[in-house]
Amino acid sequence: MSEAPAPPIAVAADAGGAGTPSRVAQPPVEILIVDDRPENLLALEAILEPLGQTLIRAGSGDDALRTLLRHDVAVILLDVQMPVLSGFETARLIKSRERSRYIPIIFLTAISKEEEYVFEGYSVGAVDYLFKPFQPDILRSKVSVFVDLYQKQRQLSIQQQRLVEADLRDLETRHIRELYESEARFSEIVRSAMDAIVVFDTDAIVTIFNTAAEHMFGMTSEEAVGRDVRRLFPEALREGFFDTVCVDNAARTQAARKEGQHVLSFDALRSGGEPFPVEATVSCLTVRGKRTYTLILRDISERRRAEQELQEQAKSLATAMGELKGLNAELADRQVELERAMAARSRFYASMSHELRTPINAVLGYSTLLLENIYGPLNEKQAEGIARTHKAAKHLLELVNDVLDLSKIEAGKIDLRLQPVAFPALIEDLFVTVRPLADQYGSPLSLEHDGDAINVVSDPRRLRQILLNLLSNAIKFGRGNPIRVRSIPMSEGGVTIEVIDQGEGIAQADREKIFDEFVQLGKTQRTEGTGLGLPISRRLAEMLNGRLEIESEIGVGSTFRLVVPSAATIQPGRMSRPLDQDAIMRSIEERDGHRDNGSVERPAATSTVNGD
């Protein structure tokens, strides 16, 4: 059903001043009355006239159908018995049309009162079926309901249309506001962009020139806007500027843009005519037939200089690499020679150590026989000389044994025999060995063990060697004070052994030096050593997957801490620093006692503690 024109709406103000809509007189609606008898039409007009609506006559079904093509009616009063097209047939045709299918139909009849007629009337779409004669008030009331419904539907349609128009106005307002905001954001982005942005039209006239462009070209926006953009570039680029920079840009494929091929490189001119290199991208936008170009430029002067410096550095590096390659080749040759020499030296040390021990043992043996008066009594001077000879031979034997150990460590030929080792039982056995030395220096020995006994898998012989060196050092440098040994089981397995003395202590700067070969701190007539005990002990501890550490304080004493893991693994011998041959010769030549940094004072009968 077509919508009627919008009725006027009056707005009345209430007491509070707020406007509220109120109805005004609605325009009359159209009512179609259809009957083949003029007298019946006249009677219906008389009955419906008090409603004040527009009444339209139709004398037949065909006439009614033609009328509905020209008018929008609120209700149809349709006679059932008519020639040619009956009321039922007319109603079917009315309901078959999209324009008129929702118009309410009231059938009026004086003859067709049987139920089957009534049923057929409702089945073809009637909203009511009245028999003649009928009460005028009832007919007016029924028609009035449909008139009022039509007016309300028309009013709702008008209001809906106005709501749509209001929504459209709101949408337009919002779009305009968003457009202004977008323009403001665009202006701010362009103004604050780090890259220079220049916008120009098809006549090459600049329309936008941002702050970065002002800094880059050395001119203000007022000087650039409205001028030819081509004056910002050298003469060689101006002639084919649009072909080179602008027109060809639109033809580039999307794939080329993704690969960065749309970036152009050329020179630009500062305000003083100084050329400088730039990289640029160009975009083209056509709006309402007007085309504008946006040129985004970046000054790459610094990058060009950096690239040139990098190229020069690369050339210099290539030259240096060639020289380094030659030096590496020379170094490799020397390394091979050094390894060959070290292998020969290690073999020499091992061989000479074995050869030297035989005459040294003979010296020790014969001097012992002489001191025991086996070959007859000695006077005082003779006994003193033989005793000094015996002492020097013992020192030399210790040095030979220690050198032999170091040579084996360097050659990777230390023989490790892993087996269960019990703590603190091993320390208790060592106490028996060092007790005479402790009594000689007047140092009491004590052992502390936390918890139950613990077993580790390691080399007992090498552990004894390490601990014997630590105990001997503690006794010799402990100034006769008590020596404590603590055995502490570790939560993750293994054991930590601490040898604690109350001697002079070692300065911070010297704590790592004592683990260097042939280093002896201080001198005293009561202490002797080779300067190899602690270096050998630390390397043996590392070969057993442990470590040897020191804590010391001057005037308080020192604590040597040996950390032994729960299970050692056999590893290839580790390469150590080459022995200092001059230091070996100095140690052999020295006759007086020195402060030893870890060597054991071995009697001849126990000279094999270091192993050979």
Coordinates of N, CA and C in Angstrom, one line a residue, residues 151-228:
Q151 N -4.8 6.0 9.4 CA -4.1 7.2 9.7 C -2.9 7.0 10.6
K152 N -3.1 6.1 11.6 CA -1.9 5.8 12.5 C -0.8 5.2 11.7
Q153 N -1.1 4.3 10.8 CA 0.0 3.7 10.0 C 0.7 4.8 9.1
R154 N -0.1 5.7 8.6 CA 0.4 6.8 7.8 C 1.3 7.6 8.7
Q155 N 0.8 7.9 9.9 CA 1.6 8.7 10.8 C 2.9 8.0 11.2
L156 N 2.8 6.7 11.5 CA 4.1 6.0 11.8 C 5.1 6.0 10.6
S157 N 4.5 5.9 9.4 CA 5.4 5.9 8.2 C 6.1 7.3 8.1
I158 N 5.3 8.3 8.4 CA 5.9 9.7 8.3 C 7.0 9.8 9.4
Q159 N 6.7 9.3 10.6 CA 7.7 9.5 11.7 C 8.9 8.6 11.3
Q160 N 8.7 7.5 10.8 CA 9.8 6.6 10.4 C 10.7 7.3 9.4
Q161 N 10.0 7.9 8.4 CA 10.7 8.6 7.3 C 11.5 9.8 8.0
R162 N 10.9 10.5 8.9 CA 11.6 11.6 9.5 C 12.8 11.1 10.4
L163 N 12.7 9.9 11.0 CA 13.8 9.3 11.8 C 14.9 8.9 10.8
V164 N 14.5 8.4 9.7 CA 15.6 8.0 8.7 C 16.3 9.3 8.2
E165 N 15.5 10.4 8.0 CA 16.1 11.6 7.5 C 17.0 12.2 8.6
A166 N 16.6 12.0 9.9 CA 17.4 12.5 11.0 C 18.7 11.7 11.1
D167 N 18.6 10.4 11.0 CA 19.8 9.5 11.0 C 20.7 9.9 9.9
L168 N 20.1 10.2 8.7 CA 21.0 10.6 7.6 C 21.7 11.9 7.9
R169 N 21.0 12.8 8.5 CA 21.6 14.1 8.9 C 22.7 13.9 9.9
D170 N 22.4 13.0 10.9 CA 23.5 12.7 11.9 C 24.7 12.0 11.3
L171 N 24.4 11.1 10.3 CA 25.5 10.4 9.7 C 26.3 11.4 8.8
E172 N 25.6 12.3 8.1 CA 26.4 13.3 7.4 C 27.2 14.2 8.3
T173 N 26.6 14.6 9.4 CA 27.4 15.4 10.4 C 28.6 14.7 10.9
R174 N 28.4 13.4 11.3 CA 29.5 12.6 11.8 C 30.6 12.4 10.7
H175 N 30.2 12.2 9.5 CA 31.1 12.0 8.4 C 31.9 13.3 8.2
I176 N 31.2 14.4 8.3 CA 31.9 15.7 8.1 C 32.9 15.9 9.3
R177 N 32.4 15.6 10.5 CA 33.3 15.8 11.6 C 34.6 14.9 11.5
E178 N 34.3 13.6 11.1 CA 35.4 12.7 10.9 C 36.4 13.1 9.8
L179 N 35.7 13.7 8.8 CA 36.6 14.3 7.7 C 37.5 15.4 8.2
Y180 N 36.9 16.3 9.0 CA 37.7 17.4 9.5 C 38.8 16.8 10.4
E181 N 38.4 15.8 11.3 CA 39.4 15.2 12.2 C 40.5 14.6 11.4
S182 N 40.1 13.8 10.3 CA 41.1 13.2 9.4 C 42.0 14.2 8.8
E183 N 41.4 15.3 8.3 CA 42.3 16.3 7.7 C 43.2 16.9 8.7
A184 N 42.7 17.1 10.0 CA 43.6 17.6 11.0 C 44.7 16.7 11.3
R185 N 44.4 15.4 11.4 CA 45.4 14.4 11.7 C 46.4 14.3 10.6
F186 N 45.9 14.3 9.3 CA 46.8 14.3 8.2 C 47.7 15.5 8.2
S187 N 47.2 16.7 8.5 CA 48.0 17.9 8.5 C 49.1 17.7 9.6
E188 N 48.7 17.2 10.8 CA 49.7 17.0 11.9 C 50.7 16.0 11.5
I189 N 50.3 14.9 10.9 CA 51.3 13.8 10.5 C 52.3 14.4 9.5
V190 N 51.7 15.1 8.5 CA 52.6 15.7 7.4 C 53.5 16.7 8.1
R191 N 53.0 17.5 9.0 CA 53.8 18.6 9.6 C 55.0 18.0 10.4
S192 N 54.7 16.9 11.2 CA 55.7 16.3 12.1 C 56.4 15.2 11.6
A193 N 56.2 14.8 10.3 CA 56.9 13.6 9.8 C 58.4 13.9 9.7
M194 N 59.2 12.8 10.0 CA 60.7 13.0 9.9 C 61.2 13.1 8.5
D195 N 60.4 12.5 7.5 CA 60.8 12.6 6.1 C 60.2 13.8 5.5
A196 N 60.8 14.3 4.5 CA 60.3 15.5 3.8 C 59.1 15.0 2.9
I197 N 58.0 15.8 3.0 CA 56.8 15.5 2.2 C 56.5 16.7 1.3
V198 N 56.4 16.5 0.0 CA 56.1 17.5 -1.0 C 54.9 17.0 -1.8
V199 N 53.8 17.8 -1.8 CA 52.6 17.5 -2.6 C 52.5 18.5 -3.7
F200 N 52.3 18.0 -4.9 CA 52.1 18.9 -6.1 C 51.1 18.4 -7.0
D201 N 50.6 19.2 -8.0 CA 49.6 18.8 -8.9 C 50.2 18.5 -10.3
T202 N 49.3 18.3 -11.2 CA 49.8 17.9 -12.6 C 50.5 19.0 -13.3
D203 N 50.4 20.3 -12.8 CA 51.2 21.4 -13.3 C 52.5 21.6 -12.6
A204 N 52.8 20.6 -11.7 CA 54.1 20.7 -10.9 C 54.1 21.8 -9.9
I205 N 52.9 22.3 -9.5 CA 52.9 23.4 -8.5 C 52.8 22.8 -7.2
V206 N 53.6 23.2 -6.2 CA 53.7 22.6 -4.9 C 52.5 23.2 -4.1
T207 N 51.8 22.2 -3.4 CA 50.6 22.6 -2.6 C 50.9 22.3 -1.1
I208 N 51.8 21.4 -0.8 CA 52.1 21.1 0.6 C 53.6 20.9 0.7
F209 N 54.2 21.6 1.7 CA 55.7 21.5 1.9 C 55.9 21.5 3.4
N210 N 56.2 20.3 4.0 CA 56.2 20.1 5.4 C 57.5 20.6 6.1
T211 N 57.5 20.6 7.4 CA 58.7 21.1 8.2 C 60.0 20.4 7.8
A212 N 59.9 19.0 7.7 CA 61.1 18.3 7.4 C 61.6 18.7 6.0
A213 N 60.7 19.0 5.1 CA 61.2 19.5 3.8 C 61.8 20.9 3.9
E214 N 61.3 21.7 4.8 CA 61.9 23.0 5.0 C 63.4 22.9 5.4
H215 N 63.6 21.9 6.4 CA 65.0 21.7 6.9 C 65.9 21.1 5.8
M216 N 65.3 20.2 5.0 CA 66.1 19.5 4.0 C 66.5 20.4 2.9
F217 N 65.6 21.2 2.4 CA 65.9 22.1 1.3 C 66.4 23.4 1.7
G218 N 66.3 23.8 2.9 CA 66.7 25.1 3.4 C 65.9 26.2 2.9
M219 N 64.5 26.0 2.8 CA 63.6 27.1 2.5 C 62.3 26.9 3.2
T220 N 61.6 28.0 3.4 CA 60.3 27.9 4.2 C 59.2 27.4 3.3
S221 N 58.1 27.0 3.9 CA 56.9 26.6 3.2 C 56.4 27.7 2.3
E222 N 56.4 28.9 2.8 CA 55.9 30.0 2.0 C 56.7 30.2 0.8
E223 N 58.0 29.9 0.8 CA 58.8 30.1 -0.4 C 58.6 29.0 -1.4
A224 N 58.1 27.8 -0.9 CA 58.0 26.6 -1.8 C 56.6 26.5 -2.3
V225 N 55.5 26.7 -1.5 CA 54.2 26.5 -2.0 C 53.8 27.5 -3.1
G226 N 53.2 27.0 -4.1 CA 52.8 27.8 -5.3 C 53.9 27.9 -6.3
R227 N 55.1 27.3 -6.0 CA 56.2 27.4 -7.0 C 56.3 26.0 -7.7
D228 N 57.1 26.0 -8.7 CA 57.3 24.8 -9.5 C 58.2 23.8 -8.7

